[in-house]
Amino acid sequence: FNFAQSLMLSRRFVHAMFTVETLQGALEVKVVERTAELAAKNQELVATIDDLRTTRNQLRQVGLSLRIGPDYVVIPYSDLQYLTAEGGKTVIHTRDHAQEVARPLKEIEALLSDEVFQRIHRQCIVNLSWVANIAHIGNGTYIAVLRGEKDSSLPVSRVYAPALRQRLGIQD
């Protein structure tokens, strides 16, 4: 290298360094701006999630909120008599009809109010306000007799019978 070539390379190096520093400064500004935008968006999402949780909890006090087909439906607890499991799906029995939902009973159970519902069998959850009585029919077998329904009863397993009797205030 001669002196002229060295001088030209030095100028190019200085120019490149200046360009790098300029770009780096601009990039840092953009990163700070974008971080602030994302933090604001995150706060909006957190507020939305909190609103949805509040709404879900309010709905949970009133009824069972489910997606049935393309629509979301709230089934009032006062209408919901019991739920049964059938082949990985849940059948929701109301005073008017039965509706099959493509979700397991365990998932639906998590959506129900513990104050209103009681599991009475591996495959059945009942609305306590619809239970008129629990009857022992021999050999450790029990049935829950529903209010206002002729000959309507549900099997109660031995495991869940004591808890159901306690919740209903029925003495031995």
Short mmCIF file of N, CA and C in Angstrom, two decimals:
data_model
loop_
_atom_site.label_atom_id
_atom_site.label_comp_id
_atom_site.label_asym_id
_atom_site.label_seq_id
_atom_site.Cartn_x
_atom_site.Cartn_y
_atom_site.Cartn_z
N PHE A 1 0.84 -1.19 0.00
CA PHE A 1 0.00 0.00 0.00
C PHE A 1 0.88 1.25 0.00
N ASN A 2 0.48 2.20 -0.83
CA ASN A 2 1.19 3.47 -0.77
C ASN A 2 0.37 4.41 0.10
N PHE A 3 0.89 5.60 0.30
CA PHE A 3 0.26 6.56 1.19
C PHE A 3 -1.12 6.96 0.70
N ALA A 4 -1.31 7.16 -0.58
CA ALA A 4 -2.59 7.58 -1.14
C ALA A 4 -3.65 6.48 -0.92
N GLN A 5 -3.26 5.23 -1.15
CA GLN A 5 -4.19 4.13 -0.94
C GLN A 5 -4.56 4.01 0.54
N SER A 6 -3.62 4.19 1.41
CA SER A 6 -3.87 4.13 2.86
C SER A 6 -4.80 5.24 3.28
N LEU A 7 -4.60 6.43 2.73
CA LEU A 7 -5.44 7.57 3.07
C LEU A 7 -6.88 7.32 2.60
N MET A 8 -7.02 6.77 1.39
CA MET A 8 -8.35 6.48 0.87
C MET A 8 -9.04 5.42 1.71
N LEU A 9 -8.31 4.37 2.12
CA LEU A 9 -8.88 3.32 2.97
C LEU A 9 -9.27 3.90 4.34
N SER A 10 -8.49 4.80 4.86
CA SER A 10 -8.79 5.42 6.14
C SER A 10 -10.08 6.23 6.05
N ARG A 11 -10.23 7.00 4.93
CA ARG A 11 -11.45 7.78 4.74
C ARG A 11 -12.67 6.86 4.64
N ARG A 12 -12.51 5.78 3.87
CA ARG A 12 -13.62 4.83 3.75
C ARG A 12 -13.97 4.22 5.12
N PHE A 13 -12.96 3.90 5.88
CA PHE A 13 -13.16 3.32 7.21
C PHE A 13 -13.89 4.32 8.10
N VAL A 14 -13.47 5.58 8.09
CA VAL A 14 -14.09 6.61 8.91
C VAL A 14 -15.55 6.80 8.46
N HIS A 15 -15.78 6.82 7.16
CA HIS A 15 -17.14 6.96 6.63
C HIS A 15 -18.01 5.78 7.05
N ALA A 16 -17.47 4.58 6.94
CA ALA A 16 -18.21 3.38 7.34
C ALA A 16 -18.52 3.41 8.83
N MET A 17 -17.58 3.82 9.64
CA MET A 17 -17.79 3.90 11.09
C MET A 17 -18.87 4.93 11.41
N PHE A 18 -18.82 6.07 10.73
CA PHE A 18 -19.83 7.11 10.93
C PHE A 18 -21.21 6.57 10.56
N THR A 19 -21.29 5.86 9.44
CA THR A 19 -22.56 5.27 8.99
C THR A 19 -23.06 4.24 10.00
N VAL A 20 -22.17 3.40 10.50
CA VAL A 20 -22.54 2.39 11.49
C VAL A 20 -23.06 3.05 12.76
N GLU A 21 -22.39 4.08 13.23
CA GLU A 21 -22.82 4.77 14.45
C GLU A 21 -24.17 5.44 14.25
N THR A 22 -24.37 6.04 13.08
CA THR A 22 -25.65 6.68 12.77
C THR A 22 -26.77 5.64 12.75
N LEU A 23 -26.54 4.53 12.06
CA LEU A 23 -27.54 3.46 12.00
C LEU A 23 -27.81 2.87 13.38
N GLN A 24 -26.76 2.70 14.15
CA GLN A 24 -26.92 2.13 15.48
C GLN A 24 -27.77 3.06 16.35
N GLY A 25 -27.52 4.36 16.28
CA GLY A 25 -28.32 5.32 17.04
C GLY A 25 -29.78 5.30 16.61
N ALA A 26 -30.01 5.26 15.29
CA ALA A 26 -31.38 5.21 14.78
C ALA A 26 -32.07 3.92 15.20
N LEU A 27 -31.33 2.82 15.17
CA LEU A 27 -31.88 1.53 15.57
C LEU A 27 -32.24 1.54 17.05
N GLU A 28 -31.39 2.11 17.88
CA GLU A 28 -31.69 2.18 19.32
C GLU A 28 -32.96 2.99 19.58
N VAL A 29 -33.14 4.09 18.84
CA VAL A 29 -34.35 4.90 18.98
C VAL A 29 -35.57 4.08 18.59
N LYS A 30 -35.46 3.37 17.47
CA LYS A 30 -36.58 2.54 17.02
C LYS A 30 -36.90 1.44 18.03
N VAL A 31 -35.89 0.83 18.59
CA VAL A 31 -36.10 -0.23 19.59
C VAL A 31 -36.83 0.35 20.81
N VAL A 32 -36.42 1.53 21.25
CA VAL A 32 -37.07 2.15 22.41
C VAL A 32 -38.53 2.48 22.06
N GLU A 33 -38.77 3.04 20.88
CA GLU A 33 -40.14 3.36 20.46
C GLU A 33 -41.00 2.10 20.38
N ARG A 34 -40.47 1.07 19.75
CA ARG A 34 -41.24 -0.17 19.58
C ARG A 34 -41.49 -0.84 20.92
N THR A 35 -40.53 -0.79 21.82
CA THR A 35 -40.70 -1.36 23.16
C THR A 35 -41.82 -0.63 23.90
N ALA A 36 -41.87 0.69 23.77
CA ALA A 36 -42.93 1.47 24.41
C ALA A 36 -44.29 1.11 23.80
N GLU A 37 -44.35 0.95 22.47
CA GLU A 37 -45.61 0.56 21.81
C GLU A 37 -46.07 -0.81 22.30
N LEU A 38 -45.14 -1.75 22.37
CA LEU A 38 -45.50 -3.10 22.81
C LEU A 38 -45.91 -3.13 24.28
N ALA A 39 -45.28 -2.31 25.11
CA ALA A 39 -45.66 -2.24 26.52
C ALA A 39 -47.08 -1.69 26.65
N ALA A 40 -47.42 -0.67 25.85
CA ALA A 40 -48.77 -0.12 25.88
C ALA A 40 -49.78 -1.16 25.40
N LYS A 41 -49.44 -1.87 24.33
CA LYS A 41 -50.32 -2.92 23.80
C LYS A 41 -50.50 -4.03 24.84
N ASN A 42 -49.43 -4.38 25.52
CA ASN A 42 -49.49 -5.40 26.57
C ASN A 42 -50.44 -4.96 27.68
N GLN A 43 -50.39 -3.69 28.08
CA GLN A 43 -51.29 -3.19 29.12
C GLN A 43 -52.75 -3.29 28.66
N GLU A 44 -53.00 -2.99 27.38
CA GLU A 44 -54.35 -3.12 26.84
C GLU A 44 -54.82 -4.57 26.91
N LEU A 45 -53.93 -5.49 26.54
CA LEU A 45 -54.28 -6.92 26.56
C LEU A 45 -54.54 -7.39 27.99
N VAL A 46 -53.74 -6.94 28.93
CA VAL A 46 -53.94 -7.32 30.33
C VAL A 46 -55.30 -6.81 30.82
N ALA A 47 -55.64 -5.57 30.44
CA ALA A 47 -56.94 -5.02 30.83
C ALA A 47 -58.08 -5.81 30.19
N THR A 48 -57.92 -6.19 28.93
CA THR A 48 -58.94 -6.99 28.24
C THR A 48 -59.11 -8.35 28.90
N ILE A 49 -58.01 -8.99 29.24
CA ILE A 49 -58.06 -10.29 29.91
C ILE A 49 -58.75 -10.16 31.27
N ASP A 50 -58.44 -9.11 32.01
CA ASP A 50 -59.11 -8.89 33.30
C ASP A 50 -60.61 -8.70 33.12
N ASP A 51 -61.00 -7.94 32.08
CA ASP A 51 -62.42 -7.74 31.80
C ASP A 51 -63.10 -9.05 31.45
N LEU A 52 -62.43 -9.87 30.64
CA LEU A 52 -63.00 -11.17 30.27
C LEU A 52 -63.13 -12.08 31.48
N ARG A 53 -62.16 -12.06 32.37
CA ARG A 53 -62.25 -12.88 33.60
C ARG A 53 -63.42 -12.42 34.46
N THR A 54 -63.59 -11.11 34.57
CA THR A 54 -64.70 -10.58 35.36
C THR A 54 -66.03 -11.01 34.75
N THR A 55 -66.13 -10.88 33.42
CA THR A 55 -67.36 -11.29 32.73
C THR A 55 -67.62 -12.77 32.91
N ARG A 56 -66.55 -13.58 32.77
CA ARG A 56 -66.70 -15.03 32.95
C ARG A 56 -67.19 -15.35 34.36
N ASN A 57 -66.62 -14.68 35.36
CA ASN A 57 -67.05 -14.93 36.73
C ASN A 57 -68.49 -14.49 36.97
N GLN A 58 -68.90 -13.38 36.35
CA GLN A 58 -70.29 -12.94 36.47
C GLN A 58 -71.23 -13.94 35.80
N LEU A 59 -70.84 -14.42 34.62
CA LEU A 59 -71.66 -15.42 33.93
C LEU A 59 -71.73 -16.71 34.74
N ARG A 60 -70.63 -17.05 35.39
CA ARG A 60 -70.59 -18.28 36.17
C ARG A 60 -71.59 -18.25 37.33
N GLN A 61 -71.90 -17.06 37.81
CA GLN A 61 -72.88 -16.93 38.88
C GLN A 61 -74.30 -17.13 38.37
N VAL A 62 -74.52 -16.92 37.06
CA VAL A 62 -75.85 -16.96 36.48
C VAL A 62 -76.15 -18.27 35.78
N GLY A 63 -75.17 -18.77 35.03
CA GLY A 63 -75.41 -19.97 34.26
C GLY A 63 -74.16 -20.51 33.62
N LEU A 64 -74.34 -21.58 32.87
CA LEU A 64 -73.25 -22.25 32.19
C LEU A 64 -73.09 -21.64 30.80
N SER A 65 -71.92 -21.08 30.53
CA SER A 65 -71.65 -20.44 29.25
C SER A 65 -70.85 -21.40 28.39
N LEU A 66 -71.41 -21.75 27.23
CA LEU A 66 -70.78 -22.73 26.34
C LEU A 66 -70.90 -22.31 24.89
N ARG A 67 -69.99 -22.81 24.10
CA ARG A 67 -70.11 -22.65 22.66
C ARG A 67 -70.83 -23.88 22.13
N ILE A 68 -71.98 -23.64 21.52
CA ILE A 68 -72.75 -24.71 20.91
C ILE A 68 -72.90 -24.34 19.44
N GLY A 69 -72.22 -25.11 18.60
CA GLY A 69 -72.18 -24.75 17.18
C GLY A 69 -71.41 -23.45 17.02
N PRO A 70 -71.91 -22.53 16.23
CA PRO A 70 -71.20 -21.26 16.02
C PRO A 70 -71.51 -20.22 17.10
N ASP A 71 -72.45 -20.50 17.99
CA ASP A 71 -72.90 -19.51 18.96
C ASP A 71 -72.45 -19.83 20.38
N TYR A 72 -72.32 -18.77 21.19
CA TYR A 72 -72.11 -18.94 22.62
C TYR A 72 -73.47 -18.82 23.28
N VAL A 73 -73.75 -19.74 24.19
CA VAL A 73 -75.05 -19.81 24.83
C VAL A 73 -74.83 -19.84 26.34
N VAL A 74 -75.68 -19.13 27.07
CA VAL A 74 -75.66 -19.20 28.53
C VAL A 74 -76.93 -19.93 28.95
N ILE A 75 -76.73 -21.08 29.57
CA ILE A 75 -77.86 -21.88 30.07
C ILE A 75 -78.01 -21.54 31.56
N PRO A 76 -79.12 -20.91 31.94
CA PRO A 76 -79.31 -20.55 33.35
C PRO A 76 -79.27 -21.80 34.24
N TYR A 77 -78.63 -21.67 35.38
CA TYR A 77 -78.55 -22.80 36.31
C TYR A 77 -79.93 -23.29 36.71
N SER A 78 -80.90 -22.39 36.79
CA SER A 78 -82.24 -22.81 37.20
C SER A 78 -82.87 -23.77 36.18
N ASP A 79 -82.44 -23.72 34.93
CA ASP A 79 -82.96 -24.62 33.89
C ASP A 79 -82.16 -25.92 33.79
N LEU A 80 -80.93 -25.88 34.20
CA LEU A 80 -80.02 -27.01 34.03
C LEU A 80 -80.25 -28.04 35.14
N GLN A 81 -80.73 -29.22 34.78
CA GLN A 81 -81.03 -30.25 35.77
C GLN A 81 -79.80 -31.10 36.10
N TYR A 82 -79.19 -31.66 35.06
CA TYR A 82 -78.01 -32.50 35.28
C TYR A 82 -77.23 -32.64 33.98
N LEU A 83 -76.02 -33.16 34.10
CA LEU A 83 -75.14 -33.37 32.97
C LEU A 83 -74.64 -34.81 33.02
N THR A 84 -74.54 -35.44 31.86
CA THR A 84 -74.03 -36.81 31.80
C THR A 84 -72.92 -36.91 30.77
N ALA A 85 -72.04 -37.86 30.97
CA ALA A 85 -70.94 -38.12 30.03
C ALA A 85 -71.33 -39.27 29.13
N GLU A 86 -71.08 -39.09 27.84
CA GLU A 86 -71.35 -40.15 26.88
C GLU A 86 -70.28 -40.11 25.80
N GLY A 87 -69.37 -41.06 25.85
CA GLY A 87 -68.35 -41.19 24.81
C GLY A 87 -67.47 -39.98 24.62
N GLY A 88 -66.96 -39.39 25.67
CA GLY A 88 -66.08 -38.23 25.55
C GLY A 88 -66.82 -36.92 25.33
N LYS A 89 -68.13 -36.98 25.26
CA LYS A 89 -68.95 -35.78 25.10
C LYS A 89 -69.81 -35.62 26.34
N THR A 90 -70.43 -34.46 26.46
CA THR A 90 -71.32 -34.19 27.59
C THR A 90 -72.71 -33.91 27.07
N VAL A 91 -73.69 -34.49 27.73
CA VAL A 91 -75.09 -34.20 27.41
C VAL A 91 -75.62 -33.34 28.55
N ILE A 92 -76.12 -32.16 28.18
CA ILE A 92 -76.67 -31.22 29.15
C ILE A 92 -78.18 -31.37 29.14
N HIS A 93 -78.74 -31.75 30.29
CA HIS A 93 -80.18 -31.98 30.40
C HIS A 93 -80.81 -30.78 31.09
N THR A 94 -81.70 -30.10 30.37
CA THR A 94 -82.44 -28.99 30.95
C THR A 94 -83.88 -29.42 31.13
N ARG A 95 -84.70 -28.52 31.65
CA ARG A 95 -86.11 -28.88 31.85
C ARG A 95 -86.83 -29.10 30.54
N ASP A 96 -86.30 -28.53 29.43
CA ASP A 96 -86.98 -28.63 28.14
C ASP A 96 -86.38 -29.65 27.18
N HIS A 97 -85.07 -29.82 27.21
CA HIS A 97 -84.44 -30.70 26.23
C HIS A 97 -83.04 -31.12 26.69
N ALA A 98 -82.41 -31.94 25.88
CA ALA A 98 -81.04 -32.37 26.13
C ALA A 98 -80.18 -31.87 24.98
N GLN A 99 -79.00 -31.36 25.30
CA GLN A 99 -78.09 -30.81 24.29
C GLN A 99 -76.72 -31.47 24.45
N GLU A 100 -76.22 -32.06 23.37
CA GLU A 100 -74.89 -32.68 23.40
C GLU A 100 -73.84 -31.63 23.08
N VAL A 101 -72.76 -31.65 23.85
CA VAL A 101 -71.65 -30.73 23.67
C VAL A 101 -70.38 -31.56 23.48
N ALA A 102 -69.56 -31.18 22.53
CA ALA A 102 -68.36 -31.96 22.21
C ALA A 102 -67.20 -31.62 23.15
N ARG A 103 -67.46 -31.65 24.44
CA ARG A 103 -66.43 -31.44 25.45
C ARG A 103 -66.64 -32.46 26.56
N PRO A 104 -65.55 -32.96 27.14
CA PRO A 104 -65.71 -33.95 28.21
C PRO A 104 -66.36 -33.34 29.46
N LEU A 105 -67.00 -34.19 30.23
CA LEU A 105 -67.69 -33.77 31.44
C LEU A 105 -66.73 -33.06 32.41
N LYS A 106 -65.52 -33.53 32.50
CA LYS A 106 -64.54 -32.92 33.42
C LYS A 106 -64.29 -31.45 33.07
N GLU A 107 -64.23 -31.12 31.78
CA GLU A 107 -64.04 -29.73 31.37
C GLU A 107 -65.26 -28.88 31.72
N ILE A 108 -66.43 -29.44 31.48
CA ILE A 108 -67.67 -28.71 31.78
C ILE A 108 -67.80 -28.51 33.29
N GLU A 109 -67.40 -29.51 34.06
CA GLU A 109 -67.47 -29.43 35.52
C GLU A 109 -66.68 -28.23 36.03
N ALA A 110 -65.54 -27.95 35.42
CA ALA A 110 -64.71 -26.82 35.84
C ALA A 110 -65.41 -25.48 35.61
N LEU A 111 -66.40 -25.44 34.73
CA LEU A 111 -67.13 -24.21 34.43
C LEU A 111 -68.33 -23.99 35.34
N LEU A 112 -68.72 -25.02 36.06
CA LEU A 112 -69.93 -24.96 36.89
C LEU A 112 -69.66 -24.36 38.26
N SER A 113 -70.69 -23.79 38.84
CA SER A 113 -70.61 -23.25 40.19
C SER A 113 -70.61 -24.42 41.19
N ASP A 114 -69.62 -24.43 42.06
CA ASP A 114 -69.53 -25.49 43.08
C ASP A 114 -70.68 -25.41 44.09
N GLU A 115 -71.26 -24.23 44.22
CA GLU A 115 -72.35 -24.04 45.16
C GLU A 115 -73.64 -24.68 44.69
N VAL A 116 -73.78 -24.85 43.39
CA VAL A 116 -75.04 -25.32 42.81
C VAL A 116 -74.98 -26.78 42.37
N PHE A 117 -73.80 -27.25 41.99
CA PHE A 117 -73.68 -28.57 41.39
C PHE A 117 -72.85 -29.53 42.23
N GLN A 118 -73.16 -30.82 42.07
CA GLN A 118 -72.45 -31.88 42.79
C GLN A 118 -72.28 -33.06 41.86
N ARG A 119 -71.06 -33.57 41.81
CA ARG A 119 -70.84 -34.81 41.06
C ARG A 119 -71.44 -35.94 41.89
N ILE A 120 -72.23 -36.80 41.24
CA ILE A 120 -72.87 -37.90 41.96
C ILE A 120 -72.44 -39.25 41.40
N HIS A 121 -71.72 -39.21 40.30
CA HIS A 121 -71.28 -40.44 39.65
C HIS A 121 -70.14 -40.07 38.72
N ARG A 122 -69.35 -41.04 38.35
CA ARG A 122 -68.26 -40.79 37.41
C ARG A 122 -68.77 -40.15 36.13
N GLN A 123 -70.01 -40.45 35.77
CA GLN A 123 -70.58 -39.96 34.51
C GLN A 123 -71.74 -39.00 34.71
N CYS A 124 -71.89 -38.42 35.91
CA CYS A 124 -73.06 -37.57 36.13
C CYS A 124 -72.80 -36.48 37.17
N ILE A 125 -73.26 -35.27 36.84
CA ILE A 125 -73.24 -34.13 37.76
C ILE A 125 -74.67 -33.61 37.82
N VAL A 126 -75.14 -33.28 39.03
CA VAL A 126 -76.53 -32.86 39.20
C VAL A 126 -76.60 -31.46 39.80
N ASN A 127 -77.65 -30.73 39.40
CA ASN A 127 -77.98 -29.46 40.02
C ASN A 127 -78.71 -29.78 41.31
N LEU A 128 -78.15 -29.37 42.44
CA LEU A 128 -78.70 -29.74 43.75
C LEU A 128 -80.12 -29.24 43.95
N SER A 129 -80.47 -28.13 43.32
CA SER A 129 -81.82 -27.61 43.50
C SER A 129 -82.89 -28.49 42.85
N TRP A 130 -82.47 -29.39 41.97
CA TRP A 130 -83.43 -30.30 41.32
C TRP A 130 -83.55 -31.64 42.05
N VAL A 131 -82.71 -31.89 43.04
CA VAL A 131 -82.74 -33.17 43.74
C VAL A 131 -83.77 -33.11 44.87
N ALA A 132 -84.75 -34.00 44.79
CA ALA A 132 -85.78 -34.06 45.83
C ALA A 132 -85.33 -34.94 46.98
N ASN A 133 -84.63 -36.04 46.64
CA ASN A 133 -84.25 -37.00 47.68
C ASN A 133 -83.16 -37.90 47.12
N ILE A 134 -82.51 -38.59 48.04
CA ILE A 134 -81.57 -39.64 47.66
C ILE A 134 -82.06 -40.91 48.34
N ALA A 135 -82.14 -41.97 47.56
CA ALA A 135 -82.69 -43.23 48.10
C ALA A 135 -81.67 -44.34 47.99
N HIS A 136 -81.58 -45.13 49.05
CA HIS A 136 -80.73 -46.31 49.06
C HIS A 136 -81.58 -47.46 48.57
N ILE A 137 -81.15 -48.11 47.51
CA ILE A 137 -81.98 -49.18 46.94
C ILE A 137 -81.35 -50.56 47.10
N GLY A 138 -80.36 -50.64 47.99
CA GLY A 138 -79.77 -51.94 48.30
C GLY A 138 -78.40 -52.15 47.69
N ASN A 139 -77.63 -53.02 48.34
CA ASN A 139 -76.28 -53.38 47.89
C ASN A 139 -75.39 -52.17 47.63
N GLY A 140 -75.53 -51.13 48.45
CA GLY A 140 -74.70 -49.94 48.30
C GLY A 140 -75.06 -49.09 47.10
N THR A 141 -76.22 -49.35 46.52
CA THR A 141 -76.66 -48.59 45.36
C THR A 141 -77.62 -47.50 45.80
N TYR A 142 -77.43 -46.31 45.24
CA TYR A 142 -78.27 -45.16 45.56
C TYR A 142 -78.81 -44.56 44.27
N ILE A 143 -79.92 -43.83 44.41
CA ILE A 143 -80.43 -43.04 43.28
C ILE A 143 -80.80 -41.65 43.81
N ALA A 144 -80.66 -40.66 42.95
CA ALA A 144 -81.12 -39.31 43.26
C ALA A 144 -82.43 -39.11 42.52
N VAL A 145 -83.47 -38.79 43.25
CA VAL A 145 -84.80 -38.56 42.66
C VAL A 145 -84.93 -37.07 42.39
N LEU A 146 -85.28 -36.73 41.15
CA LEU A 146 -85.37 -35.32 40.77
C LEU A 146 -86.76 -34.75 41.03
N ARG A 147 -86.83 -33.48 41.34
CA ARG A 147 -88.09 -32.78 41.59
C ARG A 147 -88.89 -32.62 40.30
N GLY A 148 -90.19 -32.75 40.42
CA GLY A 148 -91.10 -32.44 39.34
C GLY A 148 -91.00 -33.33 38.13
N GLU A 149 -90.27 -34.38 38.22
CA GLU A 149 -90.12 -35.27 37.08
C GLU A 149 -90.65 -36.65 37.47
N LYS A 150 -91.61 -37.15 36.72
CA LYS A 150 -92.14 -38.49 37.02
C LYS A 150 -91.08 -39.53 36.70
N ASP A 151 -90.84 -40.39 37.65
CA ASP A 151 -89.90 -41.50 37.48
C ASP A 151 -88.52 -41.08 37.01
N SER A 152 -88.12 -39.86 37.31
CA SER A 152 -86.80 -39.41 36.89
C SER A 152 -85.83 -39.57 38.05
N SER A 153 -84.83 -40.41 37.83
CA SER A 153 -83.83 -40.63 38.86
C SER A 153 -82.47 -40.83 38.20
N LEU A 154 -81.45 -40.57 38.97
CA LEU A 154 -80.07 -40.69 38.49
C LEU A 154 -79.30 -41.60 39.41
N PRO A 155 -78.38 -42.40 38.87
CA PRO A 155 -77.57 -43.25 39.74
C PRO A 155 -76.57 -42.41 40.54
N VAL A 156 -76.40 -42.81 41.79
CA VAL A 156 -75.43 -42.15 42.66
C VAL A 156 -74.44 -43.21 43.10
N SER A 157 -73.17 -42.98 42.86
CA SER A 157 -72.19 -43.99 43.25
C SER A 157 -71.95 -43.94 44.76
N ARG A 158 -71.49 -45.05 45.30
CA ARG A 158 -71.21 -45.13 46.73
C ARG A 158 -70.19 -44.08 47.17
N VAL A 159 -69.27 -43.79 46.30
CA VAL A 159 -68.21 -42.82 46.62
C VAL A 159 -68.80 -41.42 46.82
N TYR A 160 -69.75 -41.03 45.99
CA TYR A 160 -70.30 -39.67 46.04
C TYR A 160 -71.55 -39.55 46.91
N ALA A 161 -72.15 -40.65 47.33
CA ALA A 161 -73.38 -40.61 48.11
C ALA A 161 -73.23 -39.84 49.43
N PRO A 162 -72.18 -40.07 50.23
CA PRO A 162 -72.08 -39.31 51.49
C PRO A 162 -72.01 -37.80 51.29
N ALA A 163 -71.26 -37.35 50.30
CA ALA A 163 -71.16 -35.91 50.04
C ALA A 163 -72.50 -35.34 49.60
N LEU A 164 -73.23 -36.09 48.76
CA LEU A 164 -74.53 -35.63 48.31
C LEU A 164 -75.50 -35.55 49.48
N ARG A 165 -75.51 -36.56 50.32
CA ARG A 165 -76.40 -36.56 51.49
C ARG A 165 -76.09 -35.35 52.39
N GLN A 166 -74.81 -35.09 52.58
CA GLN A 166 -74.40 -33.96 53.42
C GLN A 166 -74.86 -32.63 52.80
N ARG A 167 -74.64 -32.45 51.49
CA ARG A 167 -75.03 -31.21 50.82
C ARG A 167 -76.53 -30.99 50.85
N LEU A 168 -77.29 -32.09 50.83
CA LEU A 168 -78.75 -31.99 50.85
C LEU A 168 -79.29 -31.91 52.28
N GLY A 169 -78.42 -32.13 53.26
CA GLY A 169 -78.84 -32.10 54.66
C GLY A 169 -79.66 -33.31 55.06
N ILE A 170 -79.38 -34.44 54.41
CA ILE A 170 -80.12 -35.68 54.71
C ILE A 170 -79.31 -36.50 55.70
N GLN A 171 -79.98 -36.87 56.81
CA GLN A 171 -79.35 -37.68 57.85
C GLN A 171 -79.49 -39.16 57.51
N ASP A 172 -78.59 -39.97 58.03
CA ASP A 172 -78.68 -41.43 57.84
C ASP A 172 -79.86 -42.01 58.55
#
